[in-house]
Amino acid sequence: MHPMPAPAAGAAPVIVTRPAADAQHWVRELRQAGLAAEALPLIDIAAALDTGALARAWQTLDRYAACMFVSGNAVAYFFKSPLASGLPPTLRLMAPGPGTVAALLAAGVSAAQVDAPAADAGQFDSEALWAVVGQRDWQGKRVLVLRGESPDAAGGAASSGRDWIARKWKSAGAQVDFVGVYQRRAPQLSEQQLQRARAASVDRSVWLFSSSEALANLLGQPALAGVDWRGARAVATHPRIVDAVRAAGWGVVVASRPALTDIRDTLASIESLYP
């Protein structure tokens, strides 16, 4: 493995809160851009508890017109199934953003079978995906949403996007089924990680949030109760996340498109705007 590039001298620390595997990729990309990125994963990813549901999904794929993968993790765990085989040729595979598209292509899916927002879309989310597929005829069709299981799977910020698009499909006459193919859990932070989080509330670090769930998992750490976040800065990759971080008390919150190139630009400019 090649050594991680060194950040530019004086660069403000960037705290990447994505799940561990994703965080390491983002850290490498940001460090290559001269930013002092480090990982503090605030979502743990594991295999789903109910493996039977995943098996049944593979056995009944021919009943569906489309499968929506909520993330690259959904793709990875779906194709890890022992029953994974060829996909029905008429099945449309839907992704909310380029990371999920890349995971599908890496799994051997043909690009011609994938629907997703354009690479230059303003956001990568359910709303952007619906703008691409919403005008199709969904009457009487079945759609399978492959997602992560989390404590608030019945609602809340972590599931608002997928619930929104499910309602859109149902309004268009489709039947929507959900299968949890992996788990999203709050991490058990080490004492060193907790100390880093406390320091990052005051030391000019910039928190990078791409999930409201990661924020909730941070705020839910008992050892961090009472931390004053007014001196903290953050970049958030969706308007809903921006609102959540501001409501949690961060003093500076800047919005960015979720593409890594845009995040790099936003992080590079935050120093001059909010020193």
PDB file of C-alpha atoms in Angstrom:
ATOM      1  CA  MET A   1       0.000   0.000   0.000  1.00  0.00           C
ATOM      2  CA  HIS A   2       1.307   3.439  -0.906  1.00  0.00           C
ATOM      3  CA  PRO A   3       1.867   5.837   2.005  1.00  0.00           C
ATOM      4  CA  MET A   4      -0.828   8.435   2.685  1.00  0.00           C
ATOM      5  CA  PRO A   5       0.140  11.798   1.146  1.00  0.00           C
ATOM      6  CA  ALA A   6       1.165  14.424   3.681  1.00  0.00           C
ATOM      7  CA  PRO A   7      -1.163  17.427   4.093  1.00  0.00           C
ATOM      8  CA  ALA A   8      -0.075  20.963   3.377  1.00  0.00           C
ATOM      9  CA  ALA A   9       1.553  22.786   6.279  1.00  0.00           C
ATOM     10  CA  GLY A  10      -0.960  24.697   8.392  1.00  0.00           C
ATOM     11  CA  ALA A  11      -4.012  22.980   6.881  1.00  0.00           C
ATOM     12  CA  ALA A  12      -6.972  22.772   9.259  1.00  0.00           C
ATOM     13  CA  PRO A  13      -7.826  19.212  10.341  1.00  0.00           C
ATOM     14  CA  VAL A  14     -10.790  17.675   8.491  1.00  0.00           C
ATOM     15  CA  ILE A  15     -12.778  15.065  10.432  1.00  0.00           C
ATOM     16  CA  VAL A  16     -14.329  12.518   8.037  1.00  0.00           C
ATOM     17  CA  THR A  17     -17.309  10.842   9.703  1.00  0.00           C
ATOM     18  CA  ARG A  18     -18.350   8.275   7.077  1.00  0.00           C
ATOM     19  CA  PRO A  19     -18.227   4.503   7.804  1.00  0.00           C
ATOM     20  CA  ALA A  20     -14.681   3.202   8.116  1.00  0.00           C
ATOM     21  CA  ALA A  21     -14.096   1.885   4.585  1.00  0.00           C
ATOM     22  CA  ASP A  22     -15.643   4.943   2.943  1.00  0.00           C
ATOM     23  CA  ALA A  23     -13.842   7.262   5.350  1.00  0.00           C
ATOM     24  CA  GLN A  24     -10.431   5.892   4.408  1.00  0.00           C
ATOM     25  CA  HIS A  25     -11.161   6.511   0.717  1.00  0.00           C
ATOM     26  CA  TRP A  26     -12.286  10.073   1.395  1.00  0.00           C
ATOM     27  CA  VAL A  27      -9.303  10.718   3.680  1.00  0.00           C
ATOM     28  CA  ARG A  28      -6.912   9.624   0.953  1.00  0.00           C
ATOM     29  CA  GLU A  29      -8.617  11.823  -1.659  1.00  0.00           C
ATOM     30  CA  LEU A  30      -8.626  14.851   0.631  1.00  0.00           C
ATOM     31  CA  ARG A  31      -5.019  14.368   1.693  1.00  0.00           C
ATOM     32  CA  GLN A  32      -4.001  14.157  -1.954  1.00  0.00           C
ATOM     33  CA  ALA A  33      -5.569  17.604  -2.281  1.00  0.00           C
ATOM     34  CA  GLY A  34      -3.347  18.894   0.526  1.00  0.00           C
ATOM     35  CA  LEU A  35      -5.945  18.742   3.305  1.00  0.00           C
ATOM     36  CA  ALA A  36      -5.201  17.347   6.765  1.00  0.00           C
ATOM     37  CA  ALA A  37      -7.984  14.771   6.684  1.00  0.00           C
ATOM     38  CA  GLU A  38      -8.444  12.066   9.310  1.00  0.00           C
ATOM     39  CA  ALA A  39     -11.112   9.439   9.868  1.00  0.00           C
ATOM     40  CA  LEU A  40     -13.519   9.403  12.795  1.00  0.00           C
ATOM     41  CA  PRO A  41     -16.154   6.883  11.608  1.00  0.00           C
ATOM     42  CA  LEU A  42     -19.514   7.574  13.214  1.00  0.00           C
ATOM     43  CA  ILE A  43     -21.471   4.742  11.579  1.00  0.00           C
ATOM     44  CA  ASP A  44     -20.571   1.067  11.910  1.00  0.00           C
ATOM     45  CA  ILE A  45     -21.490  -1.244   9.018  1.00  0.00           C
ATOM     46  CA  ALA A  46     -22.168  -4.978   9.436  1.00  0.00           C
ATOM     47  CA  ALA A  47     -24.092  -7.768   7.738  1.00  0.00           C
ATOM     48  CA  ALA A  48     -27.853  -7.798   8.229  1.00  0.00           C
ATOM     49  CA  LEU A  49     -29.244  -9.909  11.053  1.00  0.00           C
ATOM     50  CA  ASP A  50     -31.925 -11.447   8.810  1.00  0.00           C
ATOM     51  CA  THR A  51     -29.996 -13.161   6.036  1.00  0.00           C
ATOM     52  CA  GLY A  52     -33.157 -14.953   4.949  1.00  0.00           C
ATOM     53  CA  ALA A  53     -34.636 -11.705   3.650  1.00  0.00           C
ATOM     54  CA  LEU A  54     -31.624 -11.212   1.377  1.00  0.00           C
ATOM     55  CA  ALA A  55     -31.913 -14.777   0.100  1.00  0.00           C
ATOM     56  CA  ARG A  56     -35.606 -14.290  -0.675  1.00  0.00           C
ATOM     57  CA  ALA A  57     -34.811 -11.062  -2.515  1.00  0.00           C
ATOM     58  CA  TRP A  58     -32.458 -12.905  -4.871  1.00  0.00           C
ATOM     59  CA  GLN A  59     -34.998 -15.711  -5.359  1.00  0.00           C
ATOM     60  CA  THR A  60     -37.753 -13.280  -6.369  1.00  0.00           C
ATOM     61  CA  LEU A  61     -35.835 -10.691  -8.417  1.00  0.00           C
ATOM     62  CA  ASP A  62     -37.745 -11.566 -11.560  1.00  0.00           C
ATOM     63  CA  ARG A  63     -40.890 -10.118  -9.970  1.00  0.00           C
ATOM     64  CA  TYR A  64     -39.443  -6.612  -9.842  1.00  0.00           C
ATOM     65  CA  ALA A  65     -39.155  -3.882 -12.430  1.00  0.00           C
ATOM     66  CA  ALA A  66     -36.455  -2.034 -10.479  1.00  0.00           C
ATOM     67  CA  CYS A  67     -34.111  -2.314  -7.510  1.00  0.00           C
ATOM     68  CA  MET A  68     -32.964   0.820  -5.731  1.00  0.00           C
ATOM     69  CA  PHE A  69     -29.676   0.615  -3.809  1.00  0.00           C
ATOM     70  CA  VAL A  70     -29.479   3.321  -1.150  1.00  0.00           C
ATOM     71  CA  SER A  71     -25.665   3.213  -0.957  1.00  0.00           C
ATOM     72  CA  GLY A  72     -22.517   1.445  -2.050  1.00  0.00           C
ATOM     73  CA  ASN A  73     -22.778  -0.682   1.097  1.00  0.00           C
ATOM     74  CA  ALA A  74     -26.190  -1.908  -0.057  1.00  0.00           C
ATOM     75  CA  VAL A  75     -24.588  -2.992  -3.325  1.00  0.00           C
ATOM     76  CA  ALA A  76     -21.679  -4.738  -1.598  1.00  0.00           C
ATOM     77  CA  TYR A  77     -23.808  -6.735   0.822  1.00  0.00           C
ATOM     78  CA  PHE A  78     -26.450  -7.568  -1.793  1.00  0.00           C
ATOM     79  CA  PHE A  79     -23.883  -9.130  -4.098  1.00  0.00           C
ATOM     80  CA  LYS A  80     -22.190 -10.965  -1.216  1.00  0.00           C
ATOM     81  CA  SER A  81     -25.202 -13.280  -1.004  1.00  0.00           C
ATOM     82  CA  PRO A  82     -24.389 -16.945  -1.724  1.00  0.00           C
ATOM     83  CA  LEU A  83     -27.383 -16.849  -4.090  1.00  0.00           C
ATOM     84  CA  ALA A  84     -25.986 -13.936  -6.103  1.00  0.00           C
ATOM     85  CA  SER A  85     -26.146 -14.774  -9.803  1.00  0.00           C
ATOM     86  CA  GLY A  86     -27.152 -13.190 -13.068  1.00  0.00           C
ATOM     87  CA  LEU A  87     -29.645 -10.349 -12.905  1.00  0.00           C
ATOM     88  CA  PRO A  88     -32.887 -10.370 -14.925  1.00  0.00           C
ATOM     89  CA  PRO A  89     -32.066  -8.458 -18.123  1.00  0.00           C
ATOM     90  CA  THR A  90     -35.116  -6.198 -17.788  1.00  0.00           C
ATOM     91  CA  LEU A  91     -34.382  -5.221 -14.172  1.00  0.00           C
ATOM     92  CA  ARG A  92     -33.427  -1.563 -13.724  1.00  0.00           C
ATOM     93  CA  LEU A  93     -30.843  -0.879 -10.994  1.00  0.00           C
ATOM     94  CA  MET A  94     -31.184   2.534  -9.412  1.00  0.00           C
ATOM     95  CA  ALA A  95     -28.625   4.544  -7.484  1.00  0.00           C
ATOM     96  CA  PRO A  96     -28.867   7.943  -5.767  1.00  0.00           C
ATOM     97  CA  GLY A  97     -25.315   8.985  -6.595  1.00  0.00           C
ATOM     98  CA  PRO A  98     -21.979   8.206  -8.257  1.00  0.00           C
ATOM     99  CA  GLY A  99     -20.567   6.235  -5.319  1.00  0.00           C
ATOM    100  CA  THR A 100     -23.386   3.716  -5.571  1.00  0.00           C
ATOM    101  CA  VAL A 101     -23.062   3.660  -9.356  1.00  0.00           C
ATOM    102  CA  ALA A 102     -19.355   2.877  -9.019  1.00  0.00           C
ATOM    103  CA  ALA A 103     -20.166   0.021  -6.620  1.00  0.00           C
ATOM    104  CA  LEU A 104     -22.659  -1.433  -9.113  1.00  0.00           C
ATOM    105  CA  LEU A 105     -20.153  -1.278 -11.953  1.00  0.00           C
ATOM    106  CA  ALA A 106     -17.508  -2.882  -9.724  1.00  0.00           C
ATOM    107  CA  ALA A 107     -19.995  -5.698  -9.026  1.00  0.00           C
ATOM    108  CA  GLY A 108     -20.161  -6.402 -12.758  1.00  0.00           C
ATOM    109  CA  VAL A 109     -23.408  -4.626 -13.579  1.00  0.00           C
ATOM    110  CA  SER A 110     -23.684  -3.118 -17.044  1.00  0.00           C
ATOM    111  CA  ALA A 111     -23.842   0.676 -17.072  1.00  0.00           C
ATOM    112  CA  ALA A 112     -26.761   0.389 -19.502  1.00  0.00           C
ATOM    113  CA  GLN A 113     -28.827  -1.248 -16.745  1.00  0.00           C
ATOM    114  CA  VAL A 114     -28.244   1.561 -14.196  1.00  0.00           C
ATOM    115  CA  ASP A 115     -30.326   4.670 -13.582  1.00  0.00           C
ATOM    116  CA  ALA A 116     -28.870   7.522 -11.518  1.00  0.00           C
ATOM    117  CA  PRO A 117     -28.656  11.323 -11.353  1.00  0.00           C
ATOM    118  CA  ALA A 118     -26.211  12.929 -13.753  1.00  0.00           C
ATOM    119  CA  ALA A 119     -22.677  13.417 -12.463  1.00  0.00           C
ATOM    120  CA  ASP A 120     -23.241  17.196 -12.434  1.00  0.00           C
ATOM    121  CA  ALA A 121     -26.556  17.046 -10.542  1.00  0.00           C
ATOM    122  CA  GLY A 122     -26.981  19.553  -7.736  1.00  0.00           C
ATOM    123  CA  GLN A 123     -27.558  16.759  -5.223  1.00  0.00           C
ATOM    124  CA  PHE A 124     -27.150  13.012  -5.097  1.00  0.00           C
ATOM    125  CA  ASP A 125     -30.244  11.791  -3.278  1.00  0.00           C
ATOM    126  CA  SER A 126     -33.694  10.285  -3.735  1.00  0.00           C
ATOM    127  CA  GLU A 127     -35.116  13.533  -5.111  1.00  0.00           C
ATOM    128  CA  ALA A 128     -32.418  13.690  -7.784  1.00  0.00           C
ATOM    129  CA  LEU A 129     -33.021  10.047  -8.708  1.00  0.00           C
ATOM    130  CA  TRP A 130     -36.777  10.614  -8.981  1.00  0.00           C
ATOM    131  CA  ALA A 131     -36.128  13.481 -11.397  1.00  0.00           C
ATOM    132  CA  VAL A 132     -34.555  10.857 -13.686  1.00  0.00           C
ATOM    133  CA  VAL A 133     -37.087   8.011 -13.336  1.00  0.00           C
ATOM    134  CA  GLY A 134     -40.281   9.628 -12.066  1.00  0.00           C
ATOM    135  CA  GLN A 135     -41.924  10.096 -15.476  1.00  0.00           C
ATOM    136  CA  ARG A 136     -41.833   6.391 -16.320  1.00  0.00           C
ATOM    137  CA  ASP A 137     -44.914   4.199 -16.151  1.00  0.00           C
ATOM    138  CA  TRP A 138     -44.860   2.615 -12.674  1.00  0.00           C
ATOM    139  CA  GLN A 139     -48.488   1.505 -12.569  1.00  0.00           C
ATOM    140  CA  GLY A 140     -48.679  -2.098 -11.370  1.00  0.00           C
ATOM    141  CA  LYS A 141     -44.865  -2.446 -11.190  1.00  0.00           C
ATOM    142  CA  ARG A 142     -42.906  -3.695  -8.186  1.00  0.00           C
ATOM    143  CA  VAL A 143     -39.842  -1.920  -6.817  1.00  0.00           C
ATOM    144  CA  LEU A 144     -37.343  -3.367  -4.335  1.00  0.00           C
ATOM    145  CA  VAL A 145     -35.430  -0.935  -2.093  1.00  0.00           C
ATOM    146  CA  LEU A 146     -32.203  -2.406  -0.720  1.00  0.00           C
ATOM    147  CA  ARG A 147     -31.110  -0.506   2.357  1.00  0.00           C
ATOM    148  CA  GLY A 148     -29.338  -0.625   5.690  1.00  0.00           C
ATOM    149  CA  GLU A 149     -31.073  -1.490   8.923  1.00  0.00           C
ATOM    150  CA  SER A 150     -30.699   1.149  11.614  1.00  0.00           C
ATOM    151  CA  PRO A 151     -32.354   1.965  14.949  1.00  0.00           C
ATOM    152  CA  ASP A 152     -34.568   4.570  13.271  1.00  0.00           C
ATOM    153  CA  ALA A 153     -35.411   2.468  10.205  1.00  0.00           C
ATOM    154  CA  ALA A 154     -39.092   3.249  10.715  1.00  0.00           C
ATOM    155  CA  GLY A 155     -38.486   6.970  10.256  1.00  0.00           C
ATOM    156  CA  GLY A 156     -36.225   9.897  11.011  1.00  0.00           C
ATOM    157  CA  ALA A 157     -33.533  11.696   9.154  1.00  0.00           C
ATOM    158  CA  ALA A 158     -31.607   8.598   8.174  1.00  0.00           C
ATOM    159  CA  SER A 159     -34.570   7.174   6.220  1.00  0.00           C
ATOM    160  CA  SER A 160     -36.369  10.323   5.057  1.00  0.00           C
ATOM    161  CA  GLY A 161     -35.017  10.157   1.500  1.00  0.00           C
ATOM    162  CA  ARG A 162     -35.864   6.525   0.874  1.00  0.00           C
ATOM    163  CA  ASP A 163     -39.304   6.951   2.470  1.00  0.00           C
ATOM    164  CA  TRP A 164     -39.916   9.978   0.243  1.00  0.00           C
ATOM    165  CA  ILE A 165     -39.151   8.115  -2.974  1.00  0.00           C
ATOM    166  CA  ALA A 166     -41.181   5.112  -1.789  1.00  0.00           C
ATOM    167  CA  ARG A 167     -44.186   7.392  -1.407  1.00  0.00           C
ATOM    168  CA  LYS A 168     -43.567   8.736  -4.896  1.00  0.00           C
ATOM    169  CA  TRP A 169     -43.504   5.229  -6.344  1.00  0.00           C
ATOM    170  CA  LYS A 170     -46.672   4.254  -4.484  1.00  0.00           C
ATOM    171  CA  SER A 171     -48.429   7.395  -5.703  1.00  0.00           C
ATOM    172  CA  ALA A 172     -47.448   6.368  -9.242  1.00  0.00           C
ATOM    173  CA  GLY A 173     -49.104   2.981  -8.748  1.00  0.00           C
ATOM    174  CA  ALA A 174     -46.098   0.828  -7.838  1.00  0.00           C
ATOM    175  CA  GLN A 175     -45.710  -1.640  -4.993  1.00  0.00           C
ATOM    176  CA  VAL A 176     -42.566  -0.976  -2.957  1.00  0.00           C
ATOM    177  CA  ASP A 177     -40.805  -3.599  -0.846  1.00  0.00           C
ATOM    178  CA  PHE A 178     -37.866  -2.977   1.503  1.00  0.00           C
ATOM    179  CA  VAL A 179     -35.072  -5.387   2.387  1.00  0.00           C
ATOM    180  CA  GLY A 180     -32.306  -4.577   4.852  1.00  0.00           C
ATOM    181  CA  VAL A 181     -29.090  -6.063   3.463  1.00  0.00           C
ATOM    182  CA  TYR A 182     -26.725  -4.592   6.060  1.00  0.00           C
ATOM    183  CA  GLN A 183     -26.781  -2.926   9.468  1.00  0.00           C
ATOM    184  CA  ARG A 184     -25.952   0.687  10.304  1.00  0.00           C
ATOM    185  CA  ARG A 185     -25.006   1.002  13.975  1.00  0.00           C
ATOM    186  CA  ALA A 186     -23.677   3.623  16.340  1.00  0.00           C
ATOM    187  CA  PRO A 187     -19.964   2.988  16.973  1.00  0.00           C
ATOM    188  CA  GLN A 188     -18.319   2.364  20.323  1.00  0.00           C
ATOM    189  CA  LEU A 189     -15.778   5.164  20.324  1.00  0.00           C
ATOM    190  CA  SER A 190     -12.467   4.637  22.079  1.00  0.00           C
ATOM    191  CA  GLU A 191     -11.236   7.092  24.689  1.00  0.00           C
ATOM    192  CA  GLN A 192      -8.759   8.413  22.133  1.00  0.00           C
ATOM    193  CA  GLN A 193     -11.574   9.017  19.642  1.00  0.00           C
ATOM    194  CA  LEU A 194     -13.677  10.731  22.299  1.00  0.00           C
ATOM    195  CA  GLN A 195     -10.774  13.006  23.166  1.00  0.00           C
ATOM    196  CA  ARG A 196     -10.341  13.808  19.483  1.00  0.00           C
ATOM    197  CA  ALA A 197     -14.024  14.698  19.192  1.00  0.00           C
ATOM    198  CA  ARG A 198     -13.814  17.031  22.204  1.00  0.00           C
ATOM    199  CA  ALA A 199     -10.730  18.716  20.763  1.00  0.00           C
ATOM    200  CA  ALA A 200     -12.432  19.118  17.392  1.00  0.00           C
ATOM    201  CA  SER A 201     -15.095  21.282  19.001  1.00  0.00           C
ATOM    202  CA  VAL A 202     -12.564  24.081  19.541  1.00  0.00           C
ATOM    203  CA  ASP A 203      -9.342  23.470  17.562  1.00  0.00           C
ATOM    204  CA  ARG A 204     -10.404  24.815  14.104  1.00  0.00           C
ATOM    205  CA  SER A 205     -11.124  21.292  12.834  1.00  0.00           C
ATOM    206  CA  VAL A 206     -13.771  21.040  10.130  1.00  0.00           C
ATOM    207  CA  TRP A 207     -16.268  18.207  10.578  1.00  0.00           C
ATOM    208  CA  LEU A 208     -17.381  16.617   7.313  1.00  0.00           C
ATOM    209  CA  PHE A 209     -20.925  15.262   7.617  1.00  0.00           C
ATOM    210  CA  SER A 210     -22.537  13.325   4.769  1.00  0.00           C
ATOM    211  CA  SER A 211     -25.227  11.763   6.987  1.00  0.00           C
ATOM    212  CA  SER A 212     -27.530  13.071   9.697  1.00  0.00           C
ATOM    213  CA  GLU A 213     -27.218   9.632  11.256  1.00  0.00           C
ATOM    214  CA  ALA A 214     -23.491  10.164  11.825  1.00  0.00           C
ATOM    215  CA  LEU A 215     -24.275  13.426  13.598  1.00  0.00           C
ATOM    216  CA  ALA A 216     -26.906  11.729  15.769  1.00  0.00           C
ATOM    217  CA  ASN A 217     -24.439   8.971  16.682  1.00  0.00           C
ATOM    218  CA  LEU A 218     -21.883  11.580  17.731  1.00  0.00           C
ATOM    219  CA  LEU A 219     -24.355  13.515  19.859  1.00  0.00           C
ATOM    220  CA  GLY A 220     -25.601  10.260  21.379  1.00  0.00           C
ATOM    221  CA  GLN A 221     -22.228   9.423  22.936  1.00  0.00           C
ATOM    222  CA  PRO A 222     -22.763   9.740  26.725  1.00  0.00           C
ATOM    223  CA  ALA A 223     -19.146  10.802  27.216  1.00  0.00           C
ATOM    224  CA  LEU A 224     -19.728  13.812  24.947  1.00  0.00           C
ATOM    225  CA  ALA A 225     -22.813  15.073  26.753  1.00  0.00           C
ATOM    226  CA  GLY A 226     -22.415  18.750  27.550  1.00  0.00           C
ATOM    227  CA  VAL A 227     -19.834  19.496  24.846  1.00  0.00           C
ATOM    228  CA  ASP A 228     -20.325  23.023  23.517  1.00  0.00           C
ATOM    229  CA  TRP A 229     -20.171  22.877  19.721  1.00  0.00           C
ATOM    230  CA  ARG A 230     -20.484  26.623  19.117  1.00  0.00           C
ATOM    231  CA  GLY A 231     -16.774  26.859  18.352  1.00  0.00           C
ATOM    232  CA  ALA A 232     -16.907  23.972  15.868  1.00  0.00           C
ATOM    233  CA  ARG A 233     -17.007  24.206  12.079  1.00  0.00           C
ATOM    234  CA  ALA A 234     -18.575  21.771   9.620  1.00  0.00           C
ATOM    235  CA  VAL A 235     -19.205  21.051   5.966  1.00  0.00           C
ATOM    236  CA  ALA A 236     -22.436  19.165   5.226  1.00  0.00           C
ATOM    237  CA  THR A 237     -23.377  17.582   1.911  1.00  0.00           C
ATOM    238  CA  HIS A 238     -27.175  17.980   1.930  1.00  0.00           C
ATOM    239  CA  PRO A 239     -29.565  20.737   3.038  1.00  0.00           C
ATOM    240  CA  ARG A 240     -31.214  18.421   5.599  1.00  0.00           C
ATOM    241  CA  ILE A 241     -27.818  17.661   7.102  1.00  0.00           C
ATOM    242  CA  VAL A 242     -26.926  21.369   7.158  1.00  0.00           C
ATOM    243  CA  ASP A 243     -30.095  22.057   9.151  1.00  0.00           C
ATOM    244  CA  ALA A 244     -29.383  19.198  11.579  1.00  0.00           C
ATOM    245  CA  VAL A 245     -25.786  20.310  12.251  1.00  0.00           C
ATOM    246  CA  ARG A 246     -26.869  23.900  12.826  1.00  0.00           C
ATOM    247  CA  ALA A 247     -29.624  22.743  15.174  1.00  0.00           C
ATOM    248  CA  ALA A 248     -27.010  20.738  17.110  1.00  0.00           C
ATOM    249  CA  GLY A 249     -25.133  23.960  17.844  1.00  0.00           C
ATOM    250  CA  TRP A 250     -22.208  24.105  15.399  1.00  0.00           C
ATOM    251  CA  GLY A 251     -21.048  27.685  15.049  1.00  0.00           C
ATOM    252  CA  VAL A 252     -20.164  27.440  11.345  1.00  0.00           C
ATOM    253  CA  VAL A 253     -21.886  25.127   8.876  1.00  0.00           C
ATOM    254  CA  VAL A 254     -21.204  25.358   5.132  1.00  0.00           C
ATOM    255  CA  ALA A 255     -23.106  23.412   2.487  1.00  0.00           C
ATOM    256  CA  SER A 256     -21.368  21.549  -0.324  1.00  0.00           C
ATOM    257  CA  ARG A 257     -22.358  19.315  -3.195  1.00  0.00           C
ATOM    258  CA  PRO A 258     -21.513  15.736  -2.210  1.00  0.00           C
ATOM    259  CA  ALA A 259     -18.965  15.171  -4.974  1.00  0.00           C
ATOM    260  CA  LEU A 260     -15.432  14.944  -3.598  1.00  0.00           C
ATOM    261  CA  THR A 261     -14.170  17.647  -5.964  1.00  0.00           C
ATOM    262  CA  ASP A 262     -16.749  20.096  -4.595  1.00  0.00           C
ATOM    263  CA  ILE A 263     -16.022  19.077  -1.005  1.00  0.00           C
ATOM    264  CA  ARG A 264     -12.329  19.727  -1.583  1.00  0.00           C
ATOM    265  CA  ASP A 265     -13.098  23.188  -2.935  1.00  0.00           C
ATOM    266  CA  THR A 266     -15.433  23.997  -0.037  1.00  0.00           C
ATOM    267  CA  LEU A 267     -12.918  22.845   2.562  1.00  0.00           C
ATOM    268  CA  ALA A 268     -10.146  24.808   0.875  1.00  0.00           C
ATOM    269  CA  SER A 269     -12.205  28.014   1.009  1.00  0.00           C
ATOM    270  CA  ILE A 270     -13.602  27.708   4.532  1.00  0.00           C
ATOM    271  CA  GLU A 271     -10.395  29.011   6.067  1.00  0.00           C
ATOM    272  CA  SER A 272     -10.653  32.375   4.330  1.00  0.00           C
ATOM    273  CA  LEU A 273     -14.390  32.702   4.981  1.00  0.00           C
ATOM    274  CA  TYR A 274     -14.452  31.451   8.578  1.00  0.00           C
ATOM    275  CA  PRO A 275     -10.909  31.667  10.034  1.00  0.00           C
TER     276      PRO A 275
END
